[in-house]
PDB file of C-alpha atoms in Angstrom:
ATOM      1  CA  UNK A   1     128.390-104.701 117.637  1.00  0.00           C
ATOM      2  CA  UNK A   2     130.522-105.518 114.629  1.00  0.00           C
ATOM      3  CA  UNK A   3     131.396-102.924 111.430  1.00  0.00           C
ATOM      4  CA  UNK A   4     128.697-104.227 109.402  1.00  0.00           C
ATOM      5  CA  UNK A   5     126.103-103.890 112.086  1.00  0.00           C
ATOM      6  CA  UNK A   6     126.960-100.392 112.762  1.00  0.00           C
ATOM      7  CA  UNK A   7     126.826 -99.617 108.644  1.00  0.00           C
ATOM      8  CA  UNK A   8     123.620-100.954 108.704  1.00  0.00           C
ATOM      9  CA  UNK A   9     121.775 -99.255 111.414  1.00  0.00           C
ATOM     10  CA  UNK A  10     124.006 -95.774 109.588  1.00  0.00           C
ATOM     11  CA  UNK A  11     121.915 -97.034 106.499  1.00  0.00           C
ATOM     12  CA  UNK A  12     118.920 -97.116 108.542  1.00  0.00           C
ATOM     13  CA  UNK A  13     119.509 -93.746 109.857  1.00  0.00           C
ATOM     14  CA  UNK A  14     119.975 -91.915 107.211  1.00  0.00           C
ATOM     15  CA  UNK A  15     116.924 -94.003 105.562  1.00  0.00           C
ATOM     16  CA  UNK A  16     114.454 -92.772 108.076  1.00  0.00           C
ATOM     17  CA  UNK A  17     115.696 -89.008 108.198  1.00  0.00           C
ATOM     18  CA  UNK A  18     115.477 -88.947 104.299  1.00  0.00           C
ATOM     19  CA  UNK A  19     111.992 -90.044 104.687  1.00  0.00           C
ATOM     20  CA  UNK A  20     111.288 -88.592 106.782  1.00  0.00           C
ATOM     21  CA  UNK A  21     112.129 -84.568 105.371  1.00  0.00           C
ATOM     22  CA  UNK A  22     110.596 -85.950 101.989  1.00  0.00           C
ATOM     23  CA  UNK A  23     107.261 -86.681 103.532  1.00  0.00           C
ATOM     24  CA  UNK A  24     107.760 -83.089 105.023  1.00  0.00           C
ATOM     25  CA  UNK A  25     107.837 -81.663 101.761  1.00  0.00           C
ATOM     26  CA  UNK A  26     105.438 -83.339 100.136  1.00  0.00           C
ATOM     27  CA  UNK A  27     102.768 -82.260 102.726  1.00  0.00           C
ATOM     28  CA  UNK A  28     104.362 -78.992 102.253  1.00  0.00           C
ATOM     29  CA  UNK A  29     103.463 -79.249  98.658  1.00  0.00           C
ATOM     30  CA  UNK A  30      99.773 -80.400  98.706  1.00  0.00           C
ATOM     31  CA  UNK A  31      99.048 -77.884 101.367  1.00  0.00           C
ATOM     32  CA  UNK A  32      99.980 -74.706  99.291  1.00  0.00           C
ATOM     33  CA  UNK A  33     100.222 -75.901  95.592  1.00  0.00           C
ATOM     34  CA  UNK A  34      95.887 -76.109  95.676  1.00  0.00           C
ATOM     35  CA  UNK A  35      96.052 -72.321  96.219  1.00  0.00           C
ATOM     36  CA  UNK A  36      98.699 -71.381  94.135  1.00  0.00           C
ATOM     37  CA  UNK A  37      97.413 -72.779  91.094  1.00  0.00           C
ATOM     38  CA  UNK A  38      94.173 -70.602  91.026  1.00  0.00           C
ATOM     39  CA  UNK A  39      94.812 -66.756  90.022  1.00  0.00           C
ATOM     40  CA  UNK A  40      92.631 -64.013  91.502  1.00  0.00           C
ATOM     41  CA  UNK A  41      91.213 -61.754  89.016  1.00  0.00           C
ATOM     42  CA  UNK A  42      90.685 -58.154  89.559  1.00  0.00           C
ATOM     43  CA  UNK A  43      87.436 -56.280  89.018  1.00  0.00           C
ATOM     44  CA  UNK A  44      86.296 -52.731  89.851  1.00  0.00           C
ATOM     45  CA  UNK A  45      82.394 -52.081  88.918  1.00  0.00           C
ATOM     46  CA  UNK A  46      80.732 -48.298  89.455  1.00  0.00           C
ATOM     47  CA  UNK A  47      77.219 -49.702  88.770  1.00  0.00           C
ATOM     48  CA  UNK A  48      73.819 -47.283  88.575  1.00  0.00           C
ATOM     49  CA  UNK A  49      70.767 -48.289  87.757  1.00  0.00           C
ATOM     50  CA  UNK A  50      70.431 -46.016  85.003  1.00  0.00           C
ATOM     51  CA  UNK A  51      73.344 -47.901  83.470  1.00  0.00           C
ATOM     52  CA  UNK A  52      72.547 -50.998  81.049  1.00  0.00           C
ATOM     53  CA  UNK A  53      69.927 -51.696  83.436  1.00  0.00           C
ATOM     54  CA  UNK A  54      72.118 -51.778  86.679  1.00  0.00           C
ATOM     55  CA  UNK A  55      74.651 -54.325  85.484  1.00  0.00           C
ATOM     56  CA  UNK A  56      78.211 -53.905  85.035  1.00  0.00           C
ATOM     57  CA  UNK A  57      80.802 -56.886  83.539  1.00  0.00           C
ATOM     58  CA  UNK A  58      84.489 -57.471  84.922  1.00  0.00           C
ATOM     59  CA  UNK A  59      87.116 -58.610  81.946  1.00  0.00           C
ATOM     60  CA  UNK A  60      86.882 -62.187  80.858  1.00  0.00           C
ATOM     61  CA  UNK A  61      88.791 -65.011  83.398  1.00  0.00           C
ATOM     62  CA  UNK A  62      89.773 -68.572  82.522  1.00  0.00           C
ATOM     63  CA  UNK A  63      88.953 -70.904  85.025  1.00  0.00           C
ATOM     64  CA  UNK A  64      92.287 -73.300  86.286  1.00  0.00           C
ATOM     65  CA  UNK A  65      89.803 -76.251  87.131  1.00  0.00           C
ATOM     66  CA  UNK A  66      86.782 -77.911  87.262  1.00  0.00           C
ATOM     67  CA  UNK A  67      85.608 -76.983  90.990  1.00  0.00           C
ATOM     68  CA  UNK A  68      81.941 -75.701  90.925  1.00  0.00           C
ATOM     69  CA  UNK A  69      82.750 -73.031  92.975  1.00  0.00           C
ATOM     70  CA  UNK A  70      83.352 -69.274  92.129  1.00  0.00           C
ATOM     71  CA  UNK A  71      85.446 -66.915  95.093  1.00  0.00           C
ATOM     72  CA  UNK A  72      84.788 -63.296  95.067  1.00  0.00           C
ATOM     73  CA  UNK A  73      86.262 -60.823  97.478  1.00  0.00           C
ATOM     74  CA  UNK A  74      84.951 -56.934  97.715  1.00  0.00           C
ATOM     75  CA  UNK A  75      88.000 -55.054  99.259  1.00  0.00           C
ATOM     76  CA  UNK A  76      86.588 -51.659  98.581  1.00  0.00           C
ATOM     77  CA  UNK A  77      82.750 -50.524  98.242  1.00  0.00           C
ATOM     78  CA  UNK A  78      80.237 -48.089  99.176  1.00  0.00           C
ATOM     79  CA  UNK A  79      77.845 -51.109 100.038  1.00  0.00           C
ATOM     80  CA  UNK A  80      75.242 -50.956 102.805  1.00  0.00           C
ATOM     81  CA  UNK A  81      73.290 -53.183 104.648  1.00  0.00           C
ATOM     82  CA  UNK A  82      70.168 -52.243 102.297  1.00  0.00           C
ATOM     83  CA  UNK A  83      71.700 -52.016  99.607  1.00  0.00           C
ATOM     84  CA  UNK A  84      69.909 -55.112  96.934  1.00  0.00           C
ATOM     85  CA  UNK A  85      73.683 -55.166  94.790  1.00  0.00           C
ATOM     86  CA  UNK A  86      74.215 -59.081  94.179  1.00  0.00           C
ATOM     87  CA  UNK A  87      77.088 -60.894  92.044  1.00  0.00           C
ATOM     88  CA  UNK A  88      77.038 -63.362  89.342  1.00  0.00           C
ATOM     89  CA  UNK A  89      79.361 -65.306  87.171  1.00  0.00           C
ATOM     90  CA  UNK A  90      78.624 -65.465  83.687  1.00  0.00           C
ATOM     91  CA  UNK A  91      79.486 -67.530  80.768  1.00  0.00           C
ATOM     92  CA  UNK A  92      79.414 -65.826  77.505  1.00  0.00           C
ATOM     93  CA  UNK A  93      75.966 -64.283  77.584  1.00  0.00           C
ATOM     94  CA  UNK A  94      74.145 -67.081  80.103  1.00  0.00           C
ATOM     95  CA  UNK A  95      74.425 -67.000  83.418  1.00  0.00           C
ATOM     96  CA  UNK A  96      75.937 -69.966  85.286  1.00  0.00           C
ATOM     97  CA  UNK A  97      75.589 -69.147  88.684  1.00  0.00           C
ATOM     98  CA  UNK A  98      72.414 -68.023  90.770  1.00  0.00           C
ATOM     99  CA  UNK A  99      73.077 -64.110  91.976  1.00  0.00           C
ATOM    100  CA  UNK A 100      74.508 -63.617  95.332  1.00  0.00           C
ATOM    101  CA  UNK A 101      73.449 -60.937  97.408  1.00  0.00           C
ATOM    102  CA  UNK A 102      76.573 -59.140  98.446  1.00  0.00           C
ATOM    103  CA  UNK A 103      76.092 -55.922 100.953  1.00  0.00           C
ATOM    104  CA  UNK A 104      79.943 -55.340 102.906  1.00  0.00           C
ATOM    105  CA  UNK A 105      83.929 -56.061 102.108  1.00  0.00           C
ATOM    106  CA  UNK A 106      84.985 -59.270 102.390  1.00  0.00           C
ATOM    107  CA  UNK A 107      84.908 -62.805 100.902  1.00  0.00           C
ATOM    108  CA  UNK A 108      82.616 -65.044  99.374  1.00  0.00           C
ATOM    109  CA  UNK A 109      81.739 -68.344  97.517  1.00  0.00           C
ATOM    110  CA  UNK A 110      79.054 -68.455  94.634  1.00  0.00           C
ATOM    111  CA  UNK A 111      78.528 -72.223  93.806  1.00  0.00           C
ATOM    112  CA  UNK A 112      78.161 -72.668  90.154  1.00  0.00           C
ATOM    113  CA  UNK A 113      74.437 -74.315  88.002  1.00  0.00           C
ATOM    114  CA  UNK A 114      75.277 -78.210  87.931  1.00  0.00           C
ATOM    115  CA  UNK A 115      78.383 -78.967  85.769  1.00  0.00           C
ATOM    116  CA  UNK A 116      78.950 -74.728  84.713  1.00  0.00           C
ATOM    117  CA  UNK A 117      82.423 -74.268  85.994  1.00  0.00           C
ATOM    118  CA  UNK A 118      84.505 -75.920  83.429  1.00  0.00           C
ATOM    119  CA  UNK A 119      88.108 -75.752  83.059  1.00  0.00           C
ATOM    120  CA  UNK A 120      89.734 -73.930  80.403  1.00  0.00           C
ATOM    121  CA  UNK A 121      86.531 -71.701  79.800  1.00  0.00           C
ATOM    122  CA  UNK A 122      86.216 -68.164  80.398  1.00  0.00           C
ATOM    123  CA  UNK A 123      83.624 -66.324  82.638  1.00  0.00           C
ATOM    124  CA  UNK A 124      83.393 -62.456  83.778  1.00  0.00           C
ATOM    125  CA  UNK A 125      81.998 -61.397  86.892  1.00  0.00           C
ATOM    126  CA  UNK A 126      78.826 -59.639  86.980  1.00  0.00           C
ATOM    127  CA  UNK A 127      77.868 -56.831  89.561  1.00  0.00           C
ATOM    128  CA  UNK A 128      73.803 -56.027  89.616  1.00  0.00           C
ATOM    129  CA  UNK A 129      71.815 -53.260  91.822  1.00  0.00           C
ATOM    130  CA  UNK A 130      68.216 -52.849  91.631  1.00  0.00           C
ATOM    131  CA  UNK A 131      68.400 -49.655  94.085  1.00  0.00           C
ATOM    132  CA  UNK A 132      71.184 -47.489  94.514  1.00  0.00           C
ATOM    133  CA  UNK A 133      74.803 -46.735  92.624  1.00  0.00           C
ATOM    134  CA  UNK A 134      77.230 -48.789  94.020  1.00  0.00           C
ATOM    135  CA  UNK A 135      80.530 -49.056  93.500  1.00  0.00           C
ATOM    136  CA  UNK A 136      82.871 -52.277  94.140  1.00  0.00           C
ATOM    137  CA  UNK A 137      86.035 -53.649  93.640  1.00  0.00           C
ATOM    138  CA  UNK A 138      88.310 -56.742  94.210  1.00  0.00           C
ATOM    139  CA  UNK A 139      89.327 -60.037  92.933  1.00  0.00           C
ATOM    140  CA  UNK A 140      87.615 -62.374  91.580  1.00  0.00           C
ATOM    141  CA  UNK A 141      88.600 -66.377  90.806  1.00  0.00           C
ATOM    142  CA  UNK A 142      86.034 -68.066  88.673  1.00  0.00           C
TER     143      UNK A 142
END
């Protein structure tokens, strides 16, 4: 093998190694920049039914994109199997997703009316019982 064959396959080397680290990172990338992008929203609703009619409103959220999808997660709550608490996402003063009956901790997707979730616009999180007091909180991302 002569000097100019063994520059070349150097060439080639480094070539492929370059590659491939920057296909490594840009995997890297679109696996955790979706997530990233979205921020959680915190709400914390003590709800009773003698209360403007069981309903209780988190702070205003703007929405980072147009996915027609709202995430909710209850980390704390005094919820109960029977309990008939449900969450909705709002819009101003219409509703833009249907309510979501919501009775333990943990996580869960409402899926917005047709078209609703719009980015740029701002939504609040809605917590409704028809029963009992309930109390709730979390994050929300709209």
């Amino acid at each position: 093998m002569n000097s100019i064959e063994t520059k070349t396959n150097k060439k080639r080397g480094i070539i492929k190694k370059v590659t491939a680290v920057t296909m490594c990172a840009m995997m890297a990338v679109s696996c955790f920049g979706i997530t990233a992008s979205a921020a959680n929203k915190e709400f914390d609703f003590e709800v009773r039914t003698t209360v403007n009619g069981g309903k209780q409103f988190s702070s205003t959220s703007k929405k980072d994109d147009n996915e027609q999808r709202a995430y909710v997660t209850t980390k704390h709550s005094n919820l109960i199997s029977s309990d008939l608490f449900y969450y909705s996402v709002w819009k101003g003063n219409t509703k833009v997703t249907p309510y979501s009956r919501t009775t333990t901790n943990g996580s869960k997707t409402i899926s917005y009316y047709s078209g609703k979730g719009k980015a740029g616009s701002y939504y609040k999180l809605q917590g409704d019982t028809d029963k009992y007091y309930v109390t709730a909180s979390g994050v929300w991302c709209p």
